[in-house]
Amino acid sequence: MIYRFGDCELDDQRYELRRGGVPCHLEPQVFEVLAYLVRHRDRVVPRTELLDQIWGSRFVTDSALASRVKAARRAVGDSGRTQGVIRTVHGRGYRFLAPVQEPAQAPARGPGAPAPPVAVPAGVAPVGREAELARLQELHGLAQAGRRQVVFVTGEAGIGKSTLVEAFAAGVEGEAGLVARGQCLEQRGAPEPYLPVFDALDRLCRADAGAVAVLSRLAPTWLVQMPALVDSGDRDDLERRALGGTRERMLREAAEALEAVAAGRPLVLLLEDLHWADPSTVDLLEWLARRPTPARLLVAGTYRPADALAGGASIAAVGADLRLRGLAAELPLGELGVAAVATVLGRDLPGAEVPEELARLVHRRTDGVPLFVVQLAQAWTDAGVLRPAEGRWELASGPAGDGGQVPDDLRRLLELQLERLAAADLAMLEAAAVAGVEFAAATAAGDGPAGVEAVEERCAALARHGRLLRATGPVAWADGTVSAGFRFDHDLHRTVLYDRIPAGRRTRLHAAVADRLERAYGPAVTGHAAELAAHLLAARDHARAVPYLQAAATQALGRSAPREAAGHLEALLAALPHLPEGPERDQAELAAQMTLGPALVAIRGFASPELEAAYTRAHELCVALDRPHELALVLHGLAAVAEFRGRYHRSEALLERILRLGIGDLAVEAHELLACSTFHQGAAARAAGYAEQGLALYDEGGDHTYLAAFGEHPAVCCHYWAALALWFLGRPDSALDHGEQARALATSHPYSLASAEVQLAYLHQYRGEAAATLRWATSALTAATEHGFPIRSAQAAILGGWAVAVTAADAAGVEQLRAGLAGYLATGAELDHPYYLGLLGEAVAATAGPAEGLVVVEEAIRMVGTARPFYYLPELHRIRGDLLARDPPSAGEAAGAYGRAMVLAAGHGARSPELRAAIRLARLPEPVRPAGA
């Protein structure tokens, strides 16, 4: 549908706004807000409805919606002052005012109606699955109309899932539709994150020339992982834009990119064998299903429920939950009936009639499982038991016979078929089974072109006769080899072959496949690290497997998939005892422990004992190996753990060791964390000094990979620690200047942006400016929620809750603050806990009275205790004085609290808190002020 108003055209199928015929770039949420208001222009749309429709179950504030409306107005030439296109109806919501022209619709399709079903090419339609195929076509029609669809085709092995979805896909492609296919593979080790999705995106980019540009614009964290699709000249810019990758960012970017591609042509994303899906792929499927925005996208997946449950795969649970919520459909495939079995037999046994009694016998023996029907007919004809006689197919022992004692179990039937193969074919297929469900003939061959050609001929002959294999097209490798590609008809064929290989031969075959693939991939071998590691582990070549496991873990972290990274590292650490003792093994363990640290931070947070154990072991190895550079990185990790747990003195000591080591490329990070550590200890002057030194050392073109891996900009950090320290030192204008510089520098780094806005909220809270605190906290909460930064979300919620409570005496603010504090502590962080309790005390006092708030503030003071300095302790005593001063009989005690605040602040050199406490004391009635005050 194209809506025309003024000089604008809003095309909700192409997902595009054009003004004066020129496309305007809009953020996805801005487009959805505008489109929703246009579609519902006959009424005022409440704010709550827009929030529900655009953001769904995600928590966002009204300011996030207001910013999107502001951007929509700007895009269409409106403004908050004129409001000629979008009017704000105060207290209610928004209404679209501009006159809209709609084009006439074809009679067969009204607005939002499903498209006519795609036609399946002749000879492709699966037998006995007409109803299921029609349902897929119906869902595709809904997707074409902009209503995203997710469907799972389920059933046991051999039931015809792949045949059904491939027939449907062929029909879509026959009408110039887009189909992106991805294949999940059984991975013997830790899975490669997003394996089938990268497979599908690679094929999509090769089928649709515009897809690479879409990925570059909307999904740089994905495209950077696909170097073959990126020109060398564009790579530096792409890597810069991909900094700050998180799980949520990768999910969001993939969804937006797929939806943008689908805006041009409806897209079917087809993922097979999801019972083997890695956790990250399952996360993406759930994310795609839950997005509330319209999209011309159909996601279809196949899986075997029994295997999904037996293997503990999360797809079964996620699929059930999505179906329960009406966000996905399921097409469970059952057995074929007798008539369908007769049709299958007629297709596979041409030249003679298939009598009904034969169809009934086959149905009885196979339970109507299509794969079993085909394999049984093939086994009988191979054995000469089933043959044509007088124009009819008959069993040699008669239609009611037992078919020569053919076993009931499909696996055993396949084994019998394999035993009838020529020895050379069987040996070749065993090597292919080790290579995987899909393989290049060169993988299953020995060295030399003659061997490859022989294997190609054997595979092609089997594929021509429909035995076990089918051709998939040529495969080109980096070493110049071009080989025919094949795929097993069904994974069960490969599994039976693989399981029958004796252990010794299986080990040797895995080693041979690893050797061949290593040569084939050439310089790009690290991109296939997980595959190589699995083969080498199966070959018991632990020494060669270890570096591939390390590379696979690093790749997984680059894809923001810490669970998969940890799996590879656990396999690596388990393999190390098989290596000889010595520096080489210790170096491999050191690299693994250092990579495990960031993975554990993402999975379990800074409170994890496993995290501290990993860094502690890495520290031991650094000392033993005399590796100062790695030691500096490990010390930084240990310092971060100590800092988040509130162990400031330990953090400071560790960071000073880094500076003594003289590792230049970590100096900025060390100064930044020292600024944090000394600030929290109340040493504001030292903190400001460290922050300024960090800024002086910062080189924009330098390597700051340690923090860049988390999207944290070291100069941003230095600016905001300088801002907070300078306020305590009594320099509020300089503090605000640093805070604003931090935010300006952070705009291209999502995590740094959320951090800078949180710190601006801190700064305005210190200044007592509740309105500004709420503004920055709300902005930070939007960014942190969108990108998935739990600690920043929690901090923003705390600060925003405080602002709401103290300005409006609103208990909802207290509840938000408590929820934010719970989320903060859940991350394992402790460094600001007493400060947040002080805010909670003020919020509780504003809504429930000073006595209630006093209880919380005194708990915060006790938490700090006397064993350590804490930057906010003077303010906690000042807040205690404020609450006591509201009760006249306690005014004398309030004076004591203010005096204590002044003494502590003076000891810290904190001029602003000292001055604030002095002013409060001066305002007390004369009789209760200490002499000389």
mmCIF file of C-alpha atoms in Angstrom, residues 679 688 691 717-729 731-732 734-740 742 759-760 763 766:
data_model
loop_
_atom_site.group_PDB
_atom_site.id
_atom_site.type_symbol
_atom_site.label_atom_id
_atom_site.label_comp_id
_atom_site.label_asym_id
_atom_site.label_seq_id
_atom_site.Cartn_x
_atom_site.Cartn_y
_atom_site.Cartn_z
ATOM 1 C CA PHE A 679 36.838 8.262 42.519
ATOM 2 C CA ALA A 688 40.495 13.764 37.926
ATOM 3 C CA ALA A 691 41.289 10.865 33.825
ATOM 4 C CA CYS A 717 35.278 6.850 30.029
ATOM 5 C CA CYS A 718 38.037 9.303 30.913
ATOM 6 C CA HIS A 719 35.772 12.255 30.134
ATOM 7 C CA TYR A 720 32.946 11.057 32.324
ATOM 8 C CA TRP A 721 35.166 10.162 35.289
ATOM 9 C CA ALA A 722 36.689 13.623 34.989
ATOM 10 C CA ALA A 723 33.162 15.081 34.983
ATOM 11 C CA LEU A 724 32.077 13.317 38.170
ATOM 12 C CA ALA A 725 35.351 14.007 39.993
ATOM 13 C CA LEU A 726 35.367 17.703 39.049
ATOM 14 C CA TRP A 727 31.874 18.203 40.473
ATOM 15 C CA PHE A 728 33.012 16.858 43.823
ATOM 16 C CA LEU A 729 36.047 19.158 43.627
ATOM 17 C CA ARG A 731 34.109 22.815 39.579
ATOM 18 C CA PRO A 732 30.570 22.250 38.268
ATOM 19 C CA SER A 734 34.121 22.047 33.980
ATOM 20 C CA ALA A 735 32.338 18.899 35.111
ATOM 21 C CA LEU A 736 29.398 19.540 32.809
ATOM 22 C CA ASP A 737 31.736 20.323 29.918
ATOM 23 C CA HIS A 738 33.481 16.941 30.291
ATOM 24 C CA GLY A 739 30.135 15.173 30.581
ATOM 25 C CA GLU A 740 28.910 16.707 27.344
ATOM 26 C CA ALA A 742 31.818 12.271 26.698
ATOM 27 C CA GLN A 759 26.996 9.387 33.815
ATOM 28 C CA LEU A 760 25.301 12.640 32.767
ATOM 29 C CA LEU A 763 26.169 14.335 37.343
ATOM 30 C CA TYR A 766 24.747 15.125 42.255
#
